[in-house]
CSV table of N, CA and C in Angstrom, one decimal:
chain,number,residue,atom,x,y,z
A,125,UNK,N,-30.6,-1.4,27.8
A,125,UNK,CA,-29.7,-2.5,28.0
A,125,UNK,C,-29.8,-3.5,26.9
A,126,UNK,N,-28.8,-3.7,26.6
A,126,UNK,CA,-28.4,-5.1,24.9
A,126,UNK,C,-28.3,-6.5,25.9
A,127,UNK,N,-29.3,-6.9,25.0
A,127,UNK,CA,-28.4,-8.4,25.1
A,127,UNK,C,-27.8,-9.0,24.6
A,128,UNK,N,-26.6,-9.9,25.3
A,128,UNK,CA,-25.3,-9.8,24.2
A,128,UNK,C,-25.1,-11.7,24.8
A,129,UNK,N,-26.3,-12.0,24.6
A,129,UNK,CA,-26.0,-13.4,24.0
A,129,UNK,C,-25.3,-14.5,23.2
A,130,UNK,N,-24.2,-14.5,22.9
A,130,UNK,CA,-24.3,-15.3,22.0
A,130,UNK,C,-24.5,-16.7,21.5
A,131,UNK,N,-24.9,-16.4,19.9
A,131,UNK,CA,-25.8,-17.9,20.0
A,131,UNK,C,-24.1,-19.0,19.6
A,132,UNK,N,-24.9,-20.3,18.9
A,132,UNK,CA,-23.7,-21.3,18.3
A,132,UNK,C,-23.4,-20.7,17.2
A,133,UNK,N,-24.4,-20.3,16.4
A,133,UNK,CA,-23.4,-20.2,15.5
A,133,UNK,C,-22.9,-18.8,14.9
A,134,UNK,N,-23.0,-17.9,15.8
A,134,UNK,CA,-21.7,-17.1,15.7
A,134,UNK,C,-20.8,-17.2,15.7
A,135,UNK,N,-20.4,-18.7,17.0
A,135,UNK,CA,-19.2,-19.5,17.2
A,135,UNK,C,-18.4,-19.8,15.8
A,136,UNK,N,-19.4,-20.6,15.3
A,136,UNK,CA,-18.9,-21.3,14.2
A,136,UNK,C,-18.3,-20.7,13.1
A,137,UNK,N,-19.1,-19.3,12.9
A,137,UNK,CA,-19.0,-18.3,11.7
A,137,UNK,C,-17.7,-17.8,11.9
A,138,UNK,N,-17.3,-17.5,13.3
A,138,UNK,CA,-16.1,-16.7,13.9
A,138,UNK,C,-14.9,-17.3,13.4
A,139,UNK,N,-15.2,-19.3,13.4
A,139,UNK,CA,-14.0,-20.2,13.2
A,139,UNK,C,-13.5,-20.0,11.7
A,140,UNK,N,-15.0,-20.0,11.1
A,140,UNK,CA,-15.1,-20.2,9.6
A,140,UNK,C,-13.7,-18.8,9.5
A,141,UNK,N,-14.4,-17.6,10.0
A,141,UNK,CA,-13.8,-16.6,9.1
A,141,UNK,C,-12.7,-16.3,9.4
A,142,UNK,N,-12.0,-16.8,10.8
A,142,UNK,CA,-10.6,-17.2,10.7
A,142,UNK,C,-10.1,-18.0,10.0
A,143,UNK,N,-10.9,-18.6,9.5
A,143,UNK,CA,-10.3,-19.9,8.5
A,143,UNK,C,-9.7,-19.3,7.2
A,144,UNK,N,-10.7,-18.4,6.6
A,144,UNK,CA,-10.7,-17.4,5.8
A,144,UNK,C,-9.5,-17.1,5.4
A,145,UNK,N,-9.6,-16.0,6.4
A,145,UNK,CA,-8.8,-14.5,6.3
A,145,UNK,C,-7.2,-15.4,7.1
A,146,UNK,N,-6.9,-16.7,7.7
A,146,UNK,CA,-5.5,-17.0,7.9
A,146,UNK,C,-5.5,-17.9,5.8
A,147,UNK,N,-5.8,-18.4,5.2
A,147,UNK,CA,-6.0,-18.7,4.1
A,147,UNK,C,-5.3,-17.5,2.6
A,148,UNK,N,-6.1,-16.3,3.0
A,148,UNK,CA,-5.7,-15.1,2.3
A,148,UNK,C,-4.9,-14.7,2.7
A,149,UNK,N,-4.7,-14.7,4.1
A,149,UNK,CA,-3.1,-14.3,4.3
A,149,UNK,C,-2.0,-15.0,3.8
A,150,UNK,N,-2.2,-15.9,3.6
A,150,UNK,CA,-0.6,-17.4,3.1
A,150,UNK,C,-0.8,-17.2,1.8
A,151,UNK,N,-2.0,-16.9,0.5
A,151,UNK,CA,-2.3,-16.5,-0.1
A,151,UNK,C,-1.1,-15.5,-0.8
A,152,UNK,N,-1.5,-14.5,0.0
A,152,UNK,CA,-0.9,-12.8,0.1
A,152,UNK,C,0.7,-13.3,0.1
A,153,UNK,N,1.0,-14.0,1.4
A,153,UNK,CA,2.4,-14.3,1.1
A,153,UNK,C,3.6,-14.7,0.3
A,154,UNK,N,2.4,-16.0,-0.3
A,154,UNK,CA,3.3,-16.8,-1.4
A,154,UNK,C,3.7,-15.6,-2.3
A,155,UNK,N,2.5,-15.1,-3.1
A,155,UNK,CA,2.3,-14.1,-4.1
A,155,UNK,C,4.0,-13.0,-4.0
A,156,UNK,N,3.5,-12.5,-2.6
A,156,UNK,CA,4.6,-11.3,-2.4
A,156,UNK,C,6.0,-12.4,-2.3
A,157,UNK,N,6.1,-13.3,-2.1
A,157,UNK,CA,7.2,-14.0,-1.7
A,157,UNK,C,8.0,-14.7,-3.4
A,158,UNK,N,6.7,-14.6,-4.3
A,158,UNK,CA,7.5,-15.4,-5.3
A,158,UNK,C,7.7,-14.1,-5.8
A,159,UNK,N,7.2,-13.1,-5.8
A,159,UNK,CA,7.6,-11.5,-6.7
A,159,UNK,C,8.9,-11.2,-6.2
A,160,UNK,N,9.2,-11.8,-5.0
A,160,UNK,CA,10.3,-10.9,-4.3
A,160,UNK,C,11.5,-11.5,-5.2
A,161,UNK,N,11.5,-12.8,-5.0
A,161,UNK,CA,12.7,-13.9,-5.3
A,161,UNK,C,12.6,-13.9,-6.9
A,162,UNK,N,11.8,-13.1,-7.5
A,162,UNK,CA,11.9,-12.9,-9.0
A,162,UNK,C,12.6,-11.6,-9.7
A,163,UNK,N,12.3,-11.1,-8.7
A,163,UNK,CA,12.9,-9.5,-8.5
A,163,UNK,C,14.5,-10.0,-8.1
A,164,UNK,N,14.9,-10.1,-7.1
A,164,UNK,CA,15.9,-10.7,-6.7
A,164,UNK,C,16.9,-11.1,-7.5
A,165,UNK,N,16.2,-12.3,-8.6
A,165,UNK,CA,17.0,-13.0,-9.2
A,165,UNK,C,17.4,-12.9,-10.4
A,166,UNK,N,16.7,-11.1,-11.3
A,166,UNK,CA,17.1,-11.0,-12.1
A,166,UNK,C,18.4,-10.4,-11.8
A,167,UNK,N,18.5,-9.8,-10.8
A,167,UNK,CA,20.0,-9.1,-10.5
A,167,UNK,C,20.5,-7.5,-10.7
A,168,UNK,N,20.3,-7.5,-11.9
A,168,UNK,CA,20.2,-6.3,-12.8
A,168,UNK,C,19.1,-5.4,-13.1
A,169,UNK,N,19.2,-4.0,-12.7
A,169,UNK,CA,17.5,-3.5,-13.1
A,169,UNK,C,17.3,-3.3,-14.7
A,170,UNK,N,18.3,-3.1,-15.0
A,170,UNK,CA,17.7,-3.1,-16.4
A,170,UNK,C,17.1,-4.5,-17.3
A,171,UNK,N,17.7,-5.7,-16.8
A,171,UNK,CA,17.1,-7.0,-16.9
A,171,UNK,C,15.7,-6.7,-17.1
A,172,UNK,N,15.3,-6.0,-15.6
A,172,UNK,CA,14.0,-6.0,-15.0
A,172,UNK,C,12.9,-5.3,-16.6
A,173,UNK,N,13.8,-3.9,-16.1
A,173,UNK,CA,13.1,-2.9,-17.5
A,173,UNK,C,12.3,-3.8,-18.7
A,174,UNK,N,13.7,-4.3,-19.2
A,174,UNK,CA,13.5,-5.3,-20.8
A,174,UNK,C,12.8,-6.1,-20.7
A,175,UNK,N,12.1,-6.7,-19.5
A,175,UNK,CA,11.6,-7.8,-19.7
A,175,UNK,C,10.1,-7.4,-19.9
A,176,UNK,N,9.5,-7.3,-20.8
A,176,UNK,CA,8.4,-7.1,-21.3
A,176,UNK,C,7.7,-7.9,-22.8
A,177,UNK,N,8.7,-8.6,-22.7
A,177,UNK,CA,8.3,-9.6,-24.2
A,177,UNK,C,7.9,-8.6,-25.3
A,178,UNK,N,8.2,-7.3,-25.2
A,178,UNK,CA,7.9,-6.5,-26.3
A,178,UNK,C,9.4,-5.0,-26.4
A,179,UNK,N,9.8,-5.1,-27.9
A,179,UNK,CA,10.9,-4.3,-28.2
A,179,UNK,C,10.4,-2.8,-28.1
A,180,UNK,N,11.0,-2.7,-27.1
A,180,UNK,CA,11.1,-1.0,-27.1
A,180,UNK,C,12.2,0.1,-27.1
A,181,UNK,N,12.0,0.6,-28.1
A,181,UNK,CA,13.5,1.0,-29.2
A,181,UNK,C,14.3,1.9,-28.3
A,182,UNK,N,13.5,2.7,-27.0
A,182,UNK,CA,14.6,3.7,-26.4
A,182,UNK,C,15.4,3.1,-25.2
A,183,UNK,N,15.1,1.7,-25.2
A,183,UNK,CA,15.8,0.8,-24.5
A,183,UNK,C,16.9,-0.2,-25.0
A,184,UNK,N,16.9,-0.4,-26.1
A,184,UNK,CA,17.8,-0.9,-26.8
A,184,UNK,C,19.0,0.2,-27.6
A,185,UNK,N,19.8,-0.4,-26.7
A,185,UNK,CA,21.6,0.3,-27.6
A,185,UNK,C,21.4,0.1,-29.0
A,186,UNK,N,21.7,1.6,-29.3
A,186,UNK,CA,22.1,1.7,-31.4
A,186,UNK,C,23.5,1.4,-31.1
A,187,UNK,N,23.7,0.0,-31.8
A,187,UNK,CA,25.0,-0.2,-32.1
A,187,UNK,C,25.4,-0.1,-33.6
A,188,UNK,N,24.6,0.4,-34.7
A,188,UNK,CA,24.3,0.7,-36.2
A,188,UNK,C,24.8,1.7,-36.4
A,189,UNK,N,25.3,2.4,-37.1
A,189,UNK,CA,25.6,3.8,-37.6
A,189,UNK,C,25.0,4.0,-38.7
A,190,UNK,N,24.5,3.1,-39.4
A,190,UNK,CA,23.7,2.8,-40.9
A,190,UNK,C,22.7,3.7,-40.9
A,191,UNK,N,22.3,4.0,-41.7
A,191,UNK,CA,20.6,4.7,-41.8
A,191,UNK,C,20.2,4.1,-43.3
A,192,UNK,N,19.3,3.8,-43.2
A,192,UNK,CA,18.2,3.2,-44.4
A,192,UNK,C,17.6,4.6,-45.1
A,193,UNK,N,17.5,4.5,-46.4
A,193,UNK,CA,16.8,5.8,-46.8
A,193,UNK,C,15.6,5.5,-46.9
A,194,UNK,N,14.5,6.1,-47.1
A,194,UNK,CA,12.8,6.4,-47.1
A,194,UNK,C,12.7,5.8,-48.6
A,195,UNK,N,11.8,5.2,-48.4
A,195,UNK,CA,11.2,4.9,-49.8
A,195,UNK,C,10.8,6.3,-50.5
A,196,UNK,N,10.5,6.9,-51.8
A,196,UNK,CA,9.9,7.8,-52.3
A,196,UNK,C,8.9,8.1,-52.5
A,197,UNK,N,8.2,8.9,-52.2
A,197,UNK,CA,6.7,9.0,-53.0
A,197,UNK,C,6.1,9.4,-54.2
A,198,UNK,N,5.8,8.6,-54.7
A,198,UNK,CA,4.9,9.2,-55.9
A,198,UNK,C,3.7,10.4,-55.6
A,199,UNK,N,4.0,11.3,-56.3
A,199,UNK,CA,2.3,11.9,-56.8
A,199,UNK,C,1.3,11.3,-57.5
């Protein structure tokens, strides 16, 4: 047979770690809540795509018909 005493400060630890884990949760929320209304507000998925602060060429329209020739090489 257990004894299932409990002391004080299990009490206390119990309060603590709801303190916690309601903390991580608002946490969690903001986070998912400002992603959402970011997502949201670009509107457009391709917005979304491009936004990478970096050029990536199979995402960008050829509006050029130009072609540049190669430099040549020497032997």
């Amino acid at each position: 047979m257990a004894i299932q005493v409990e002391h004080e400060i299990h009490k206390r630890r119990r309060g603590r770690n709801m303190g916690v884990g309601i903390l991580l949760l608002a946490f969690i929320g903001v986070v998912f809540g400002l992603t959402v209304v970011k997502v949201l507000q670009l509107g457009d998925l391709r917005k979304f795509e491009t936004f990478d602060h970096v050029v990536r060429p199979q995402i960008v329209p050829d509006t050029t018909e130009t072609t540049v020739p190669l430099p040549e090489v020497s032997n």
